[in-house]
Coordinates of C-alpha atoms in Angstrom, one line a residue:
M67 CA 16.6 -17.5 -32.6
S68 CA 18.9 -14.7 -32.9
V69 CA 22.4 -13.8 -30.9
L70 CA 20.7 -11.5 -28.9
N71 CA 17.9 -14.0 -28.1
K72 CA 20.4 -16.9 -27.2
L73 CA 22.3 -14.7 -25.4
F74 CA 19.4 -13.1 -23.3
S75 CA 18.2 -16.9 -22.5
S76 CA 21.4 -17.7 -21.5
I77 CA 21.4 -14.8 -19.0
L78 CA 17.7 -15.8 -17.8
L79 CA 19.1 -19.4 -17.4
V80 CA 22.0 -18.6 -14.9
A81 CA 20.1 -16.0 -13.3
I82 CA 17.3 -18.6 -12.2
I83 CA 19.8 -21.3 -11.2
G84 CA 21.8 -19.1 -9.7
T85 CA 19.1 -17.6 -7.5
G86 CA 17.4 -20.6 -5.9
Y87 CA 13.8 -20.9 -7.8
T88 CA 11.1 -20.9 -5.5
V89 CA 7.8 -20.7 -5.7
A90 CA -6.6 -0.8 -5.3
D91 CA -6.5 0.8 -7.0
T92 CA -8.1 -1.2 -9.7
P93 CA -10.2 -4.1 -9.7
A94 CA -7.0 -6.2 -11.3
N95 CA -6.2 -9.3 -8.8
C96 CA -2.7 -10.6 -10.2
T97 CA -0.2 -12.5 -7.9
F98 CA 3.7 -12.8 -8.3
E99 CA 3.5 -15.9 -9.7
D100 CA 1.1 -14.4 -12.8
I101 CA 3.9 -11.6 -12.9
R102 CA 7.2 -13.7 -12.9
G103 CA 8.8 -14.2 -16.4
V104 CA 10.0 -12.2 -19.3
W105 CA 8.4 -9.1 -20.4
L106 CA 8.8 -6.9 -23.5
F107 CA 8.8 -3.4 -23.0
Q108 CA 7.7 -0.9 -25.3
E109 CA 8.3 2.7 -24.7
S110 CA 7.6 5.9 -26.8
E111 CA 9.7 8.9 -27.3
T112 CA 11.0 10.7 -24.4
T113 CA 9.6 14.2 -23.1
S114 CA 10.3 16.6 -20.3
D115 CA 6.6 17.0 -19.6
S116 CA 5.8 14.5 -16.4
R117 CA 2.1 15.2 -16.7
E118 CA 1.7 13.6 -19.8
V119 CA -1.2 11.5 -19.9
C120 CA -0.3 7.8 -21.0
N121 CA -3.7 6.5 -22.7
G122 CA -2.3 4.3 -25.3
S123 CA -2.3 6.9 -28.0
Q124 CA 1.6 7.9 -28.0
P125 CA 3.7 5.5 -30.8
L126 CA 5.9 3.0 -29.3
I127 CA 9.4 3.3 -30.9
N128 CA 11.5 1.6 -28.1
K129 CA 11.7 -1.9 -27.3
R130 CA 13.5 -3.8 -24.5
K131 CA 13.1 -7.5 -22.9
I132 CA 13.3 -7.6 -19.1
A133 CA 13.3 -10.8 -17.2
L134 CA 11.6 -10.4 -13.6
M135 CA 12.5 -13.2 -11.4
F136 CA 12.5 -14.1 -7.7
P137 CA 12.6 -12.5 -5.2
N138 CA 13.0 -9.2 -6.7
I139 CA 15.8 -9.5 -9.5
A140 CA 15.6 -8.0 -13.1
V141 CA 17.5 -9.1 -15.8
D142 CA 17.3 -7.4 -19.4
Q143 CA 18.6 -8.8 -22.5
Y144 CA 21.9 -7.3 -22.3
G145 CA 23.0 -8.6 -19.1
N146 CA 22.3 -5.5 -16.8
K147 CA 20.8 -6.0 -13.6
G148 CA 18.1 -3.9 -11.7
H149 CA 15.2 -4.8 -9.4
W150 CA 11.5 -4.9 -9.3
T151 CA 8.6 -5.4 -7.2
I152 CA 4.9 -6.4 -7.4
I153 CA 3.1 -3.8 -5.8
Y154 CA 0.0 -5.4 -4.1
N155 CA -2.2 -6.9 -7.0
Q156 CA -2.2 -4.1 -8.8
G157 CA 0.5 -3.8 -11.0
F158 CA 4.6 -3.7 -10.8
E159 CA 7.6 -1.7 -10.9
V160 CA 10.9 -2.2 -12.0
V161 CA 14.2 -0.3 -11.8
I162 CA 16.8 -1.0 -14.1
T163 CA 20.4 0.8 -15.9
G164 CA 18.9 4.1 -13.9
R165 CA 15.4 3.7 -15.6
K166 CA 12.2 3.2 -13.7
Y167 CA 9.0 1.6 -15.4
F168 CA 5.4 1.8 -13.4
A169 CA 1.9 0.6 -14.8
F170 CA -1.1 -1.0 -13.4
S171 CA -2.2 -4.8 -14.8
D172 CA -4.7 -4.5 -17.6
Y173 CA -8.2 -5.6 -16.7
E174 CA -12.1 -5.3 -17.9
Q175 CA -14.9 -4.7 -15.9
H176 CA -18.5 -5.6 -17.3
G177 CA -21.2 -5.0 -14.5
T178 CA -20.1 -7.2 -11.6
N179 CA -17.6 -9.3 -13.9
V180 CA -14.2 -8.2 -13.9
T181 CA -11.2 -10.2 -16.0
S182 CA -7.8 -9.7 -14.9
Y183 CA -5.2 -9.7 -18.0
C184 CA -2.1 -10.4 -15.8
H185 CA 0.1 -11.1 -18.9
R186 CA -0.1 -7.2 -19.7
T187 CA 0.0 -3.8 -18.3
R188 CA -2.2 -0.8 -19.1
P189 CA -0.5 2.4 -20.5
G190 CA 2.2 3.0 -18.0
W191 CA 5.0 5.3 -16.9
S192 CA 8.6 5.4 -17.4
H193 CA 11.3 7.8 -16.5
D194 CA 15.0 8.0 -15.2
V195 CA 15.7 8.1 -11.8
L196 CA 16.1 11.6 -11.6
G197 CA 12.7 12.0 -12.6
H198 CA 13.4 12.5 -16.2
N199 CA 12.9 11.6 -19.8
W200 CA 9.4 10.8 -19.3
A201 CA 7.7 8.2 -21.5
C202 CA 4.7 6.3 -21.7
Y203 CA 5.0 2.5 -22.0
I204 CA 2.9 -0.7 -22.5
A205 CA 4.5 -4.2 -21.5
R206 CA 3.7 -7.9 -22.1
R207 CA 5.2 -11.1 -20.8
I208 CA 6.4 -13.1 -23.4
T209 CA 7.6 -16.1 -21.8
T210 CA 6.9 -17.6 -18.0
D211 CA 8.7 -19.7 -16.0
S212 CA 5.9 -20.4 -13.7
S213 CA 3.2 -23.2 -14.4
S214 CA 0.8 -21.6 -12.2
S215 CA 0.4 -18.3 -13.9
R216 CA -2.4 -17.9 -16.6
E217 CA -3.1 -15.3 -18.7
T218 CA -6.8 -14.0 -17.7
K219 CA -8.4 -14.2 -14.5
T220 CA -11.9 -13.7 -14.3
Y221 CA -13.9 -13.0 -10.8
R222 CA -17.3 -11.3 -9.9
I223 CA -18.1 -8.5 -7.5
Q224 CA -20.9 -9.4 -5.7
R225 CA -23.4 -7.5 -3.3
L226 CA -25.0 -10.2 -1.3
I227 CA -26.9 -8.3 1.4
G228 CA -27.8 -4.7 1.8
S229 CA -26.3 -2.2 0.2
E230 CA -23.5 1.1 0.3
E231 CA -27.1 3.1 1.5
S232 CA -27.2 0.6 4.5
L233 CA -26.6 2.4 7.8
F234 CA -23.9 1.1 10.5
R235 CA -25.4 0.2 13.4
Q236 CA -23.5 -0.8 16.9
N237 CA -25.2 -3.6 18.7
P238 CA -24.3 -2.5 22.0
E239 CA -24.4 -6.7 23.1
T240 CA -21.9 -6.7 20.4
I241 CA -19.6 -4.4 22.3
R242 CA -20.5 -5.9 25.4
T243 CA -19.6 -9.3 24.4
I244 CA -16.1 -8.1 23.1
N245 CA -15.2 -7.0 26.5
T246 CA -16.3 -10.2 27.9
I247 CA -14.7 -12.7 25.9
Q248 CA -10.8 -10.8 26.3
S249 CA -9.0 -8.8 28.5
S250 CA -6.4 -7.1 26.1
W251 CA -8.7 -4.1 24.9
T252 CA -11.9 -2.3 25.5
A253 CA -14.6 -1.3 22.9
K254 CA -17.0 1.3 23.3
H255 CA -19.9 2.7 21.5
Y256 CA -19.0 6.1 19.1
H257 CA -21.9 7.7 18.8
H258 CA -20.6 10.1 16.3
L259 CA -20.3 7.0 13.9
E260 CA -24.1 5.5 14.8
G261 CA -26.3 5.8 11.9
R262 CA -23.5 6.8 9.1
P263 CA -24.2 5.2 5.5
M264 CA -22.2 2.4 5.1
K265 CA -20.2 3.5 2.0
E266 CA -18.6 6.3 4.6
I267 CA -17.4 3.5 7.1
Y268 CA -16.4 1.5 4.2
R269 CA -14.3 4.6 3.2
M270 CA -13.1 5.3 6.8
K271 CA -11.9 1.7 6.4
G272 CA -9.7 2.1 3.4
G273 CA -12.3 2.6 0.1
H274 CA -13.2 -0.3 -2.3
K275 CA -9.9 0.2 -4.2
S276 CA -7.7 -0.3 -1.5
K277 CA -8.4 -4.1 -1.0
I278 CA -5.4 -6.2 -1.3
L279 CA -6.2 -9.9 -2.1
S280 CA -3.7 -12.6 -0.9
P281 CA -1.3 -10.3 1.0
P282 CA 1.8 -11.9 1.7
S283 CA 2.7 -13.8 5.1
A284 CA 5.5 -11.6 7.1
A285 CA 8.9 -13.1 5.6
P286 CA 11.3 -15.5 8.0
V287 CA 14.0 -13.4 9.9
T288 CA 17.5 -13.9 9.4
E289 CA 19.9 -14.3 12.0
E290 CA 21.6 -11.5 10.8
I291 CA 18.3 -9.5 11.2
R292 CA 18.0 -11.0 14.6
Q293 CA 21.0 -10.1 16.1
M294 CA 20.7 -6.5 14.4
A295 CA 17.1 -6.3 16.1
S296 CA 18.5 -7.6 19.3
Q297 CA 20.4 -4.4 19.7
L298 CA 17.1 -2.2 19.8
P299 CA 15.5 -0.9 22.6
D300 CA 12.6 -3.3 24.2
S301 CA 10.1 0.3 23.5
F302 CA 10.0 3.0 21.3
D303 CA 7.9 5.9 20.8
W304 CA 8.7 8.9 18.3
R305 CA 5.7 11.0 20.4
N306 CA 8.1 11.0 23.1
I307 CA 12.2 11.3 22.8
N308 CA 13.5 12.7 25.6
G309 CA 9.9 14.4 26.0
V310 CA 9.7 15.9 22.5
S311 CA 7.6 14.6 19.7
F312 CA 8.6 13.8 15.9
V313 CA 5.1 13.1 14.9
S314 CA 2.7 15.6 13.4
P315 CA -0.6 15.6 15.1
V316 CA -3.6 13.5 14.6
R317 CA -6.1 14.2 11.8
N318 CA -9.4 12.8 10.5
Q319 CA -9.9 12.0 6.8
G320 CA -13.4 12.1 7.4
S321 CA -15.6 9.7 5.1
C322 CA -13.1 9.6 2.1
G323 CA -11.3 6.6 1.2
S324 CA -8.0 8.6 1.8
C325 CA -6.0 6.9 4.4
Y326 CA -3.4 6.1 2.1
S327 CA -2.7 9.8 1.5
F328 CA -2.8 10.7 5.4
S329 CA -0.6 7.6 6.2
S330 CA 1.9 8.8 3.5
V331 CA 2.2 12.3 4.1
G332 CA 2.1 11.5 8.1
M333 CA 5.4 9.6 7.1
I334 CA 7.1 12.4 5.6
E335 CA 6.0 14.9 7.9
A336 CA 7.7 12.6 10.3
R337 CA 10.6 12.1 8.6
I338 CA 11.4 15.2 7.8
R339 CA 11.2 16.2 11.2
V340 CA 13.6 13.5 12.6
L341 CA 16.1 14.7 9.7
T342 CA 15.6 18.3 10.9
N343 CA 15.5 17.5 14.4
N344 CA 12.0 19.3 14.5
T345 CA 13.2 22.5 13.2
E346 CA 11.0 21.8 10.4
Q347 CA 7.3 20.9 11.3
L348 CA 5.4 20.7 8.3
T349 CA 1.8 20.0 7.8
L350 CA 1.4 18.6 4.0
S351 CA -1.6 18.1 1.9
P352 CA -3.5 15.1 1.5
Q353 CA -6.0 16.2 -0.8
D354 CA -3.4 17.3 -3.5
V355 CA -2.6 13.9 -3.5
V356 CA -6.6 12.7 -3.7
S357 CA -7.2 15.2 -6.3
C358 CA -3.9 15.1 -8.5
S359 CA -2.3 11.5 -8.1
T360 CA -2.9 9.3 -11.2
Y361 CA -1.6 6.5 -9.0
A362 CA -4.4 6.2 -6.7
Q363 CA -8.2 6.5 -7.1
G364 CA -9.1 9.7 -5.3
C365 CA -11.5 9.0 -2.1
E366 CA -12.0 5.4 -3.4
G367 CA -8.4 4.3 -2.3
G368 CA -4.8 4.0 -2.7
F369 CA -1.6 2.4 -1.7
P370 CA 1.2 4.2 0.0
Y371 CA 3.9 2.8 -1.5
L372 CA 2.7 5.0 -5.0
I373 CA 1.9 7.8 -2.9
A374 CA 4.6 8.3 -0.1
G375 CA 7.3 6.8 -2.6
K376 CA 6.1 6.9 -6.1
Y377 CA 4.3 10.2 -6.1
G378 CA 6.4 12.0 -3.3
Q379 CA 9.5 11.4 -5.5
D380 CA 7.7 12.0 -9.1
Y381 CA 5.8 15.1 -8.1
G382 CA 6.2 16.1 -4.4
F383 CA 4.0 16.9 -1.6
I384 CA 3.0 20.4 -0.8
P385 CA 2.0 22.1 2.5
E386 CA -1.4 21.8 3.9
E387 CA -2.4 25.6 3.3
C388 CA -1.7 25.3 -0.7
F389 CA -4.4 22.9 -0.8
P390 CA -6.5 22.5 2.6
Y391 CA -8.1 19.3 3.2
R392 CA -11.9 18.8 1.8
G393 CA -12.5 15.4 2.0
V394 CA -13.8 14.9 -1.5
D395 CA -12.8 13.9 -5.1
G396 CA -12.0 17.5 -6.6
Q397 CA -10.5 19.0 -9.5
C398 CA -6.6 18.8 -9.5
K399 CA -5.4 22.6 -9.0
E400 CA -1.9 23.2 -10.2
K401 CA -0.5 25.2 -7.1
Q402 CA 2.9 27.7 -7.2
C403 CA 4.1 26.2 -3.8
R404 CA 7.1 24.7 -2.5
R405 CA 7.0 20.7 -3.3
Y406 CA 9.0 18.3 -0.5
Y407 CA 10.2 15.5 -2.5
I408 CA 11.6 11.7 -1.9
A409 CA 15.0 10.7 -2.3
S410 CA 13.9 7.1 -1.9
Y411 CA 11.7 4.6 -1.4
D412 CA 10.6 0.9 -0.7
Y413 CA 8.9 -1.9 1.0
V414 CA 10.5 -2.5 4.3
G415 CA 12.6 -5.6 3.4
G416 CA 13.4 -4.5 -0.4
F417 CA 10.1 -5.8 -1.9
Y418 CA 6.5 -6.8 -1.3
G419 CA 6.8 -10.1 0.8
G420 CA 10.1 -9.4 2.3
C421 CA 8.5 -7.4 5.7
N422 CA 8.7 -9.1 8.9
E423 CA 8.5 -7.5 12.8
E424 CA 12.4 -7.1 12.9
L425 CA 12.7 -5.4 9.6
M426 CA 10.0 -2.7 10.5
R427 CA 11.5 -2.0 14.4
L428 CA 15.0 -1.4 12.8
S429 CA 13.4 0.9 10.2
L430 CA 11.3 2.7 12.5
V431 CA 14.2 3.4 15.1
K432 CA 16.6 4.4 12.3
N433 CA 14.5 6.8 10.4
G434 CA 11.3 7.5 11.6
P435 CA 7.7 6.3 11.5
I436 CA 6.8 3.9 8.5
S437 CA 3.6 3.3 6.7
V438 CA 1.7 0.2 7.6
S439 CA -2.0 -1.5 6.6
F440 CA -3.9 -4.2 7.8
E441 CA -7.5 -5.3 7.8
V442 CA -10.3 -3.5 9.0
Y443 CA -12.5 -5.8 10.7
D444 CA -15.8 -4.9 12.4
D445 CA -14.9 -5.2 16.0
F446 CA -11.8 -2.5 14.8
M447 CA -14.6 0.0 15.0
S448 CA -15.4 0.1 18.3
Y449 CA -11.9 0.2 19.8
S450 CA -11.3 2.4 22.6
S451 CA -8.3 1.4 24.3
G452 CA -5.6 -1.3 24.7
I453 CA -3.9 -3.9 23.0
Y454 CA -6.2 -4.8 20.0
S455 CA -6.4 -8.1 18.4
H456 CA -9.4 -9.5 16.2
T457 CA -12.2 -11.0 18.2
G458 CA -14.3 -12.5 15.5
V459 CA -16.9 -10.5 17.0
S460 CA -19.4 -8.5 14.4
H461 CA -21.8 -5.5 14.8
R462 CA -23.5 -7.1 12.0
S463 CA -26.3 -9.5 11.1
G464 CA -25.6 -9.6 7.6
S465 CA -27.4 -6.6 6.6
N466 CA -24.6 -4.5 6.2
D467 CA -22.4 -6.8 4.1
I468 CA -20.7 -4.7 1.2
M469 CA -18.7 -6.6 -1.1
L470 CA -17.2 -9.8 -1.8
M471 CA -15.4 -11.8 -4.3
D472 CA -16.3 -15.0 -5.4
S473 CA -14.8 -16.9 -8.4
V474 CA -16.8 -17.5 -11.6
V475 CA -17.1 -21.3 -12.5
G476 CA -13.7 -22.7 -14.2
V477 CA -11.7 -20.6 -12.9
R478 CA -9.3 -21.3 -10.0
Y479 CA -9.5 -18.2 -7.4
D480 CA -7.3 -18.5 -4.2
P481 CA -9.0 -17.5 -1.0
F482 CA -8.2 -14.0 -0.1
A483 CA -7.3 -12.0 3.2
I484 CA -8.0 -8.2 2.8
T485 CA -5.6 -5.6 4.2
N486 CA -7.6 -2.2 3.6
H487 CA -6.4 0.5 6.1
A488 CA -3.2 2.3 5.7
V489 CA -2.2 3.8 9.5
L490 CA 1.3 5.2 10.3
A491 CA 3.3 3.1 12.9
V492 CA 5.2 5.5 15.4
G493 CA 6.5 3.1 18.0
Y494 CA 6.1 -0.5 19.7
G495 CA 6.3 -1.6 23.0
A496 CA 5.0 -4.2 25.5
D497 CA 2.4 -4.5 28.4
P498 CA 4.6 -4.5 31.8
K499 CA 2.0 -6.9 33.4
T500 CA 1.5 -9.6 30.6
G501 CA 4.3 -9.1 28.5
E502 CA 2.0 -8.7 25.6
K503 CA 4.1 -7.1 22.5
Y504 CA 2.6 -4.4 20.7
W505 CA 2.9 -1.3 17.7
I506 CA 1.6 1.9 18.7
V507 CA -0.1 3.0 15.7
K508 CA -1.5 6.8 14.8
N509 CA -5.0 6.4 12.7
S510 CA -6.6 9.3 10.9
W511 CA -10.0 9.2 12.5
G512 CA -9.8 12.3 14.4
N513 CA -8.5 12.5 17.9
G514 CA -11.8 11.4 19.8
W515 CA -11.5 8.0 18.2
G516 CA -9.3 5.2 20.4
E517 CA -6.5 6.3 22.5
N518 CA -6.2 10.0 21.6
G519 CA -6.4 9.2 17.8
Y520 CA -3.8 6.4 18.3
F521 CA -4.3 2.4 18.7
R522 CA -2.1 -0.2 19.6
I523 CA -2.4 -3.5 18.3
K524 CA -0.4 -6.6 18.9
R525 CA 3.0 -7.3 17.6
G526 CA 5.0 -10.5 16.3
S527 CA 2.3 -12.4 15.2
N528 CA 1.0 -10.7 12.0
E529 CA -2.1 -9.5 13.5
C530 CA -4.3 -8.7 10.7
N531 CA -1.5 -8.7 8.3
I532 CA -0.2 -5.6 9.8
E533 CA 3.4 -7.0 9.7
S534 CA 3.5 -8.1 5.8
I535 CA 3.2 -4.3 3.8
A536 CA 5.3 -1.7 5.6
V537 CA 6.6 1.0 3.2
E538 CA 9.6 3.3 4.0
A539 CA 10.3 6.6 2.1
L540 CA 13.3 8.9 2.9
P541 CA 12.1 12.6 2.1
I542 CA 14.2 15.7 1.1
P543 CA 14.1 18.3 3.8

């Protein structure tokens, strides 16, 4: 073993002991435990071209070892410390010594069989934290400190019953049942949704590639955070701060799975209003994201962390009039328009898995609305008003089931829950009669849906996983 490797091993051992070791976009499905370990990063020569396509053809000339440890600590072979986070189940991002690395985890898909190669990445992008000196890289895990991780995981995508061409039907009896078995919220029939292809409905819920398998539960609340949150008001709503709204108008994503884009630009629009005391009221372009971002999959889905954060910082957002929304996948058109960039971004809590209700409230009140994701169950499609919580009642008798995932024989596959729809939390409150706590959330299904385009959802119990995956970003006005 070389002196360098011995030094690195010592650093890694000390860091693990001192830490307290504890246990999409793409079809990949990799967990925290699959990623944790020591990785070898191999990077190409740097360039000033941020649009370079990283396809694996670039010669790799620089090597670097980085240990990715619990909960978000990164240490390189020289002892430099940084931070990292897994991005849902899709890949990971590392920031260390002024340089930022992002790549999706590798996978292969043959028909309905998908194999995730969690020990290696697809070609990814790196650059310094100022957005300069871009390069392509690949990374490979060379050691692991987790006995539960494995190099490959295979699962099967099954279309069990029906197809995407099945039509969405709203059962009147189901709506009556929803309204009978509980009194927190009201369901109704939406005539404009009746008879639409399930492919369109599925995209409204986020699209095939916005699935998040095995989302984390809400993180524990520390006593320090509890004390800070206790100073917050009992209710708060960015739509009405002394009679003034800091939230941009509700929009309609249509049948494109672009909720991640609307959630992202909606947060940036609102936070720019907050930073400028409402003197700058922008409407930004979701279509630019859908058509141009290599960090998402267009109308098939994406994730706010990579858009509100990484895309906003690396490439910036343009005004709506520069690239009007069409709601379809389309060719990227370079626009000579002003771009609005992001100064910083993160998961609420500092890393994926660090989020909880109190941290969300603190971020929301201090800096503005936050992007959140949650699981859209079938009954949510009929939400009209009130404080939503999942009833377990479905319109479907089986004919409209679209996609389920099942383990292939011989490979352990943990049960999963899905968060598939990105929206914007703009406030919170509690029912004055029942005391039931709720979030106030802006949807992107038009102002004819729900409470003028908004909905309220139960708060404090991680309803539909809404308190597990919040993203915050600080724009530059």
